[in-house]
Amino acid sequence: MSQHPDTTPDISVVVIVFNDAARLPTAVQSVLDQTLRNVEVVIADDHSTDGSFDVAQQLAARSDRVRAIQLEENSGGCGEPRNQGIAVARGRYVMFLDSDDTLEPNACRNMLDAAENTGADLVSGLCLRVHTDNRHGKTVKWYPWLYRETRTFDSVAEIPDLLVFDTLSTNKCYRREFLIDSGLTFPRGIHYEDLLFSAQAYLAADRITLIPNTVYHWNVVEKAAEKSISNRRHEINNFADRVEIHRRIDRILAEQGQDELKLHKDRKFLKHDLVLYLRDLPFLDNEYRHHFAEMARGYIQDFSQQAYEELSPIHRLCAYLLLQEDWDNLMPAIDTLINPGKVSSSLVERDGRVYWCEEHLDDPVGREILDVTDLGYHAKPVQRLTLRNQVTEYTESPTGVTVAGALVNPMGVIPADARLGAELEFRARRKSLQTFRFPVQSVQHEGTSVVWRAAVPLAAKLRPLGIVDEVWDVRLHLTVNGERTTSRLTVGRTSLEDAGAVHVRPRLGRMTADRLQPHASAKGHLAYRLTQHGRLARRTSLMVQRNMQSPPAELAKKMARKVVAARKDLHSGPRKIETYHRMVRLLPVRKGTVVFESHLGKQYSDSPRAIYEEMRRRGVPFKAVWAYAGECPTGFPKDVELVRRWSWPYLRALAQAEFWIDNQGFPLKLDKRPETTYIQTWHGSALKRMGFDEPKYRIKPEQEQSAYQEAIDRFDYFVVRGRHDEQTLAPAYRIPEEKLLRTGYPRNDALVRAKDAETLDPAARELAERLGIRTDRPVVLYAPTFREQNGKVQKFEFPFDIDAFADRFGDRFTLLIRTHYLNNVTLPPSVAGRVVNVSEEPDITPVLLLADTMITDYSSVMFDYALLQRPMVFFTYDWEEYVNNSRGTYFDLSEQAPGPVVHTAEDLFGALEDLGALASEHEARLKEFVTQYGEYDRGDAAAQIVDRFFGTRGDAR
């Protein structure tokens, strides 16, 4: 239905185009196909030379809803065509569309409805990046957290992330009078015009509405032969334009006194904008680098310290080294920035701290920024490190390549006398395809690096399939005294331009490819692409590619995609849950099968372990299945069946088990069959409010509360260790009286038995020997719980100076650190031998047995450790904040703590001065505490449970 010429359009969509005749009709059609019909199209041609304007005029001739204008000369950017489009637009609202993108069919209707309902000057919707050349139909939502629900704001200051992150102009609808009255136009003659226009529009709008609907399809071509203007970051003027646009935004923010918005924008510039250019620096020449550093210095050196404080350590380190123009140390830092977790520097230790490099340590600011102790590189063994592996030599011949490299050796983690071996692996990037390995002929220490060199006969040994395995990645596997570490090969400025001489013979024939062409991957690593060489070869390759588009080939690919989709669906969460419940209905119970799980599969520990070991000790016939999380289970018994959590064997084991035993909770969405007995041992008595006593659960929708309750109702038995548990945990989880097992915790049997023992428990002794902990002097354990802020677990930070602690007490006792499993900690080298991190020990019981005194705060470990009748100190430095801002507590710790409650580091140090007096002064209170909170812990919990459920069992099946 055509629009009458006199009718005012609801929306004018300005479609800009330059030399894009082929895609322009699709963009325009996406507007004409809108479910909102009263929409006009204004095509603004930026003086194209390919006939785009002719196409625009043809489109206008076919529909009276389309008009076409052309600029008299090319403007060189997107801004001026949009300005010209705004000038002739007749709609009450204006939207923008690029000729290579499309609008979602309901975009205009959803935008208009939101604008009319809220009176907004500006409505913004979700943009979807569509990777058009991705075989899997890859799509990525643009900052989706901004668009989870409809929200209206009177000022962008209420939502700084909008100004900072969504700087697009194209996923928005503007009231035209607002644009005209505010004098809003795109800047001319400069790139990144969207950043400035969007900022001006956000700041000028009296009301902004965000809607959760997808409105814009941003079509992205990952393998484009020519990069878009904004992606030409190797051109120095590109960065100059970006900085200039940011300076203009800064001036507007300063004029309006928007200091907080400026801080948010500066943080984003450092985290995002600057990083985009840092990624390319390893591949650019020194002249570019110098100009870039000068521009960056001129802009970011005046940022407030607050902006830098929000950066990750590696981000800050890169910014600092850039300002110093220290390219030798910056290039490795960029490698780590692009590849998080990679160690790219040999590191240095000074005064017990670890630094990225030895340069700049005389600068107080540099010394602070270059301190990477907390990243924990120095505390990891070589098999847990990913090391920078810089290619130092690369030559080719038709038969293969000779390649050499140097791996960093941070703080000598690879000993000079280590047995070294290495091999290179060439792996097709597509999953489940071929892998080829080649020996490395030479690998040895050289200074602070481990150098290697290999001649690789690729032509004779690497046989790709062709077509389906186009890209190949390279890895080096280095073996150090039997332990392996794997690294990718960093190429940087290693010259690969003239390469491509290596011949290959694909299994599908040389028509598919005949050469291996090396290139740098997106993350700077050596990779190869199968290519054709010569005019005839390329013509043959094109013929093969055309045949791949033929009807038979398309049918084959369609069938292959269906197989892939079916396989993906088979392993999806919903399919697994559905199949699990079918197994419950159809498969029989396997009598004598017990599935054990501890802390969601993360450990072989706690009460499930104690029950399992009691059953093994007695020779109870049963089939033990232990669940584990992650890829490589460690520490589990060798005589049990191990199943990875959420794997098919795991689901089948749960579906057919006679018993479930765990301490936290099997997956909530997996129902339990009536024939299975679920023994929930739980993992600690409660100081903090739990379950439905927590505020966050009380405010959840009724449907979510019901689902949570159904998961808890699966418990057939719930282990408690005292009246306190019955009065807190049981009602908090709505567990009826008849389900309570009043046995105490099986994990605590060892603690009860050790209370009166005259010798150190064997498990504690083994731990001390393994970690080099002296047993001839006292051991103090620090075991705090985690902290939350806004529903997120906070990073662990010492509430006291760990160096000062070690200096004061290090020659008198050893301090053990045991963080909550949701946290981790890295100790500086300065405290080595005096402070030991035991956070990664799978079972806390040997740690508790080894400790003569414990420091804690609000952790439930206090109830367990009290069974040993050994002194405790409660360091509650944030009591008021913890109680008022968290879930609350069941009792006042300051009144009932069986030891001194201290609030400052100095008071903590004072309480530890005399460990003997600490024990004697609180002996009576400790006994009362155990009676009050753990009267069922008598040392026979595991025996009671085994007697009750497994005492008279027959053979396992």
PDB file of N, CA, C and O in Angstrom, residues 29 193 199 322 377 397 491 519 580-581 629 667 676 688 703 727 782 805 857 909 911 952-953:
ATOM      1  N   GLN A  29      14.963  -2.304   0.974  1.00  0.00           N
ATOM      2  CA  GLN A  29      13.813  -3.203   1.089  1.00  0.00           C
ATOM      3  C   GLN A  29      13.500  -3.523   2.549  1.00  0.00           C
ATOM      4  O   GLN A  29      12.336  -3.720   2.914  1.00  0.00           O
ATOM      5  N   GLU A 193      32.503   9.690  13.573  1.00  0.00           N
ATOM      6  CA  GLU A 193      31.471  10.711  13.765  1.00  0.00           C
ATOM      7  C   GLU A 193      30.358  10.236  14.689  1.00  0.00           C
ATOM      8  O   GLU A 193      29.743  11.029  15.400  1.00  0.00           O
ATOM      9  N   ALA A 199      27.121  11.101  21.621  1.00  0.00           N
ATOM     10  CA  ALA A 199      27.349  11.778  22.904  1.00  0.00           C
ATOM     11  C   ALA A 199      26.529  13.060  22.994  1.00  0.00           C
ATOM     12  O   ALA A 199      25.903  13.346  24.027  1.00  0.00           O
ATOM     13  N   LEU A 322      53.752   2.362  27.395  1.00  0.00           N
ATOM     14  CA  LEU A 322      53.535   3.147  26.177  1.00  0.00           C
ATOM     15  C   LEU A 322      53.971   4.586  26.392  1.00  0.00           C
ATOM     16  O   LEU A 322      54.653   5.166  25.537  1.00  0.00           O
ATOM     17  N   TYR A 377      52.206 -15.243  38.948  1.00  0.00           N
ATOM     18  CA  TYR A 377      53.015 -15.997  37.993  1.00  0.00           C
ATOM     19  C   TYR A 377      54.101 -16.813  38.702  1.00  0.00           C
ATOM     20  O   TYR A 377      54.396 -17.952  38.335  1.00  0.00           O
ATOM     21  N   SER A 397      61.289 -23.466   2.307  1.00  0.00           N
ATOM     22  CA  SER A 397      61.700 -24.087   1.055  1.00  0.00           C
ATOM     23  C   SER A 397      60.499 -24.878   0.569  1.00  0.00           C
ATOM     24  O   SER A 397      59.530 -25.051   1.312  1.00  0.00           O
ATOM     25  N   VAL A 491      54.539 -14.233  16.402  1.00  0.00           N
ATOM     26  CA  VAL A 491      55.331 -13.818  15.252  1.00  0.00           C
ATOM     27  C   VAL A 491      55.674 -12.336  15.270  1.00  0.00           C
ATOM     28  O   VAL A 491      56.713 -11.934  14.781  1.00  0.00           O
ATOM     29  N   HIS A 519      50.671 -16.828   8.175  1.00  0.00           N
ATOM     30  CA  HIS A 519      50.147 -15.507   8.514  1.00  0.00           C
ATOM     31  C   HIS A 519      50.061 -15.398  10.028  1.00  0.00           C
ATOM     32  O   HIS A 519      50.204 -16.381  10.754  1.00  0.00           O
ATOM     33  N   TYR A 580      17.830 -37.400  30.481  1.00  0.00           N
ATOM     34  CA  TYR A 580      18.026 -37.914  31.840  1.00  0.00           C
ATOM     35  C   TYR A 580      16.702 -38.409  32.417  1.00  0.00           C
ATOM     36  O   TYR A 580      16.620 -39.518  32.965  1.00  0.00           O
ATOM     37  N   HIS A 581      15.667 -37.590  32.294  1.00  0.00           N
ATOM     38  CA  HIS A 581      14.376 -37.995  32.852  1.00  0.00           C
ATOM     39  C   HIS A 581      13.785 -39.202  32.123  1.00  0.00           C
ATOM     40  O   HIS A 581      13.064 -40.013  32.720  1.00  0.00           O
ATOM     41  N   ALA A 629      34.500 -32.067  38.406  1.00  0.00           N
ATOM     42  CA  ALA A 629      34.279 -30.914  37.529  1.00  0.00           C
ATOM     43  C   ALA A 629      35.575 -30.596  36.791  1.00  0.00           C
ATOM     44  O   ALA A 629      36.668 -30.887  37.278  1.00  0.00           O
ATOM     45  N   PRO A 667      22.778 -31.242  40.469  1.00  0.00           N
ATOM     46  CA  PRO A 667      22.096 -30.251  39.632  1.00  0.00           C
ATOM     47  C   PRO A 667      20.611 -30.121  39.931  1.00  0.00           C
ATOM     48  O   PRO A 667      19.881 -31.118  39.986  1.00  0.00           O
ATOM     49  N   THR A 676      15.836 -44.084  44.626  1.00  0.00           N
ATOM     50  CA  THR A 676      17.162 -43.597  44.993  1.00  0.00           C
ATOM     51  C   THR A 676      17.097 -42.873  46.331  1.00  0.00           C
ATOM     52  O   THR A 676      16.209 -42.054  46.556  1.00  0.00           O
ATOM     53  N   LYS A 688      26.004 -17.169  59.099  1.00  0.00           N
ATOM     54  CA  LYS A 688      25.258 -16.346  58.141  1.00  0.00           C
ATOM     55  C   LYS A 688      23.908 -16.988  57.844  1.00  0.00           C
ATOM     56  O   LYS A 688      23.782 -18.209  57.840  1.00  0.00           O
ATOM     57  N   GLN A 703       7.530 -18.691  41.379  1.00  0.00           N
ATOM     58  CA  GLN A 703       7.901 -19.820  40.540  1.00  0.00           C
ATOM     59  C   GLN A 703       9.336 -20.272  40.819  1.00  0.00           C
ATOM     60  O   GLN A 703       9.626 -21.464  40.907  1.00  0.00           O
ATOM     61  N   GLN A 727      17.765 -25.707  64.386  1.00  0.00           N
ATOM     62  CA  GLN A 727      17.012 -24.464  64.555  1.00  0.00           C
ATOM     63  C   GLN A 727      17.306 -23.432  63.471  1.00  0.00           C
ATOM     64  O   GLN A 727      16.603 -22.432  63.376  1.00  0.00           O
ATOM     65  N   TYR A 782      45.066 -19.077  58.962  1.00  0.00           N
ATOM     66  CA  TYR A 782      44.137 -17.976  58.701  1.00  0.00           C
ATOM     67  C   TYR A 782      43.142 -18.473  57.663  1.00  0.00           C
ATOM     68  O   TYR A 782      43.504 -18.761  56.521  1.00  0.00           O
ATOM     69  N   PHE A 805      53.304  -9.066  59.146  1.00  0.00           N
ATOM     70  CA  PHE A 805      52.971 -10.256  59.928  1.00  0.00           C
ATOM     71  C   PHE A 805      54.157 -11.224  59.928  1.00  0.00           C
ATOM     72  O   PHE A 805      54.566 -11.730  60.990  1.00  0.00           O
ATOM     73  N   ASP A 857      37.001 -15.360  60.640  1.00  0.00           N
ATOM     74  CA  ASP A 857      36.101 -14.216  60.806  1.00  0.00           C
ATOM     75  C   ASP A 857      34.688 -14.741  61.013  1.00  0.00           C
ATOM     76  O   ASP A 857      34.255 -14.975  62.127  1.00  0.00           O
ATOM     77  N   PHE A 909      47.588  -8.833  65.953  1.00  0.00           N
ATOM     78  CA  PHE A 909      48.976  -9.164  66.262  1.00  0.00           C
ATOM     79  C   PHE A 909      49.156  -9.328  67.773  1.00  0.00           C
ATOM     80  O   PHE A 909      49.846 -10.235  68.243  1.00  0.00           O
ATOM     81  N   ALA A 911      46.942 -10.268  69.978  1.00  0.00           N
ATOM     82  CA  ALA A 911      46.310 -11.494  70.462  1.00  0.00           C
ATOM     83  C   ALA A 911      47.170 -12.717  70.206  1.00  0.00           C
ATOM     84  O   ALA A 911      47.063 -13.726  70.919  1.00  0.00           O
ATOM     85  N   THR A 952      24.200 -54.076  56.262  1.00  0.00           N
ATOM     86  CA  THR A 952      23.836 -55.480  55.965  1.00  0.00           C
ATOM     87  C   THR A 952      23.681 -55.721  54.477  1.00  0.00           C
ATOM     88  O   THR A 952      22.863 -56.533  54.042  1.00  0.00           O
ATOM     89  N   ARG A 953      24.461 -55.029  53.697  1.00  0.00           N
ATOM     90  CA  ARG A 953      24.292 -55.107  52.232  1.00  0.00           C
ATOM     91  C   ARG A 953      24.879 -56.389  51.670  1.00  0.00           C
ATOM     92  O   ARG A 953      25.850 -56.940  52.186  1.00  0.00           O
TER      93      ARG A 953
END
